[in-house]
mmCIF file of C-alpha atoms in Angstrom:
data_model
loop_
_atom_site.group_PDB
_atom_site.id
_atom_site.type_symbol
_atom_site.label_atom_id
_atom_site.label_comp_id
_atom_site.label_asym_id
_atom_site.label_seq_id
_atom_site.Cartn_x
_atom_site.Cartn_y
_atom_site.Cartn_z
ATOM 1 C CA MET A 15 -6.890 1.786 0.934
ATOM 2 C CA ALA A 16 -5.781 -0.519 -1.832
ATOM 3 C CA ASP A 17 -8.853 0.014 -3.845
ATOM 4 C CA THR A 18 -8.347 3.864 -3.740
ATOM 5 C CA ILE A 19 -4.683 3.446 -4.902
ATOM 6 C CA ALA A 20 -5.819 1.177 -7.742
ATOM 7 C CA GLU A 21 -8.575 3.501 -8.783
ATOM 8 C CA THR A 22 -6.165 6.480 -8.661
ATOM 9 C CA VAL A 23 -3.561 4.773 -10.784
ATOM 10 C CA ASP A 24 -6.189 3.763 -13.281
ATOM 11 C CA LEU A 25 -7.195 7.457 -13.465
ATOM 12 C CA LEU A 26 -3.658 8.678 -13.914
ATOM 13 C CA TYR A 27 -3.010 6.170 -16.649
ATOM 14 C CA THR A 28 -5.919 7.501 -18.659
ATOM 15 C CA ILE A 29 -4.364 10.939 -18.845
ATOM 16 C CA ASP A 30 -2.929 11.749 -22.394
ATOM 17 C CA GLN A 31 0.654 12.595 -21.544
ATOM 18 C CA GLU A 32 1.261 14.118 -24.977
ATOM 19 C CA LYS A 33 -1.073 16.885 -24.047
ATOM 20 C CA LEU A 34 0.771 17.770 -20.885
ATOM 21 C CA THR A 35 3.216 20.437 -20.400
ATOM 22 C CA PRO A 36 6.633 19.382 -19.223
ATOM 23 C CA ASP A 37 5.695 20.588 -15.724
ATOM 24 C CA GLN A 38 2.494 18.553 -15.735
ATOM 25 C CA GLN A 39 4.454 15.461 -17.048
ATOM 26 C CA ILE A 40 6.836 15.806 -14.132
ATOM 27 C CA ALA A 41 3.860 16.200 -11.692
ATOM 28 C CA LEU A 42 2.347 13.172 -13.234
ATOM 29 C CA GLY A 43 5.479 11.238 -12.779
ATOM 30 C CA THR A 44 5.686 12.300 -9.200
ATOM 31 C CA ALA A 45 2.152 11.341 -8.589
ATOM 32 C CA LEU A 46 2.747 7.772 -9.960
ATOM 33 C CA ALA A 47 5.959 7.449 -7.930
ATOM 34 C CA SER A 48 4.057 8.461 -4.720
ATOM 35 C CA LEU A 49 1.322 6.132 -5.483
ATOM 36 C CA ALA A 50 3.671 3.188 -5.901
ATOM 37 C CA GLN A 51 5.351 3.861 -2.679
ATOM 38 C CA ALA A 52 1.931 4.140 -1.009
ATOM 39 C CA GLU A 53 0.915 0.716 -2.401
ATOM 40 C CA ARG A 54 4.322 -0.833 -1.149
ATOM 41 C CA LEU A 55 3.767 0.730 2.249
ATOM 42 C CA GLU A 56 0.183 -0.907 2.357
ATOM 43 C CA GLN A 57 1.683 -4.189 1.469
ATOM 44 C CA ILE A 58 4.143 -3.983 4.393
ATOM 45 C CA ASN A 59 1.424 -2.881 6.670
ATOM 46 C CA GLU A 60 -0.697 -5.936 5.828
ATOM 47 C CA ARG A 61 2.440 -8.257 6.566
ATOM 48 C CA LEU A 62 2.878 -6.469 9.778
ATOM 49 C CA ARG A 63 -0.742 -7.071 10.716
ATOM 50 C CA GLY A 64 -0.259 -10.759 10.005
ATOM 51 C CA ILE A 65 2.894 -10.961 12.216
ATOM 52 C CA HIS A 66 0.971 -9.027 14.938
ATOM 53 C CA GLN A 67 -1.795 -11.498 14.903
ATOM 54 C CA VAL A 68 0.624 -14.477 15.207
ATOM 55 C CA LEU A 69 2.414 -12.865 18.127
ATOM 56 C CA ASN A 70 -0.845 -12.280 19.754
ATOM 57 C CA ALA A 71 -1.857 -15.785 19.462
ATOM 58 C CA TRP A 72 1.479 -16.908 20.881
ATOM 59 C CA ALA A 73 1.151 -14.606 23.757
ATOM 60 C CA LEU A 74 -2.460 -15.788 24.435
ATOM 61 C CA LYS A 75 -1.289 -19.448 24.311
ATOM 62 C CA ALA A 76 1.675 -18.707 26.557
ATOM 63 C CA THR A 77 -0.737 -17.017 29.093
ATOM 64 C CA VAL A 78 -3.283 -19.827 29.063
ATOM 65 C CA GLU A 79 -0.500 -22.389 29.395
ATOM 66 C CA GLY A 80 1.163 -20.634 32.097
ATOM 67 C CA GLY A 81 -1.982 -20.537 34.094
ATOM 68 C CA ARG A 82 -2.395 -24.313 34.324
#
């Protein structure tokens, strides 16, 4: 997903904003804000995956040690 976000941001930054109507400029700004939010959510999701892996490892270790 991160590659798609980066590619879309690159594409949006190539747009010549001076040739856009005010409505198009607003839409572009909204699109950029939405992409920034999506990128932040992806970062949060990656951190949550890491936390999930740690918790799973702890649970597995507790199960193994509890069975001894």
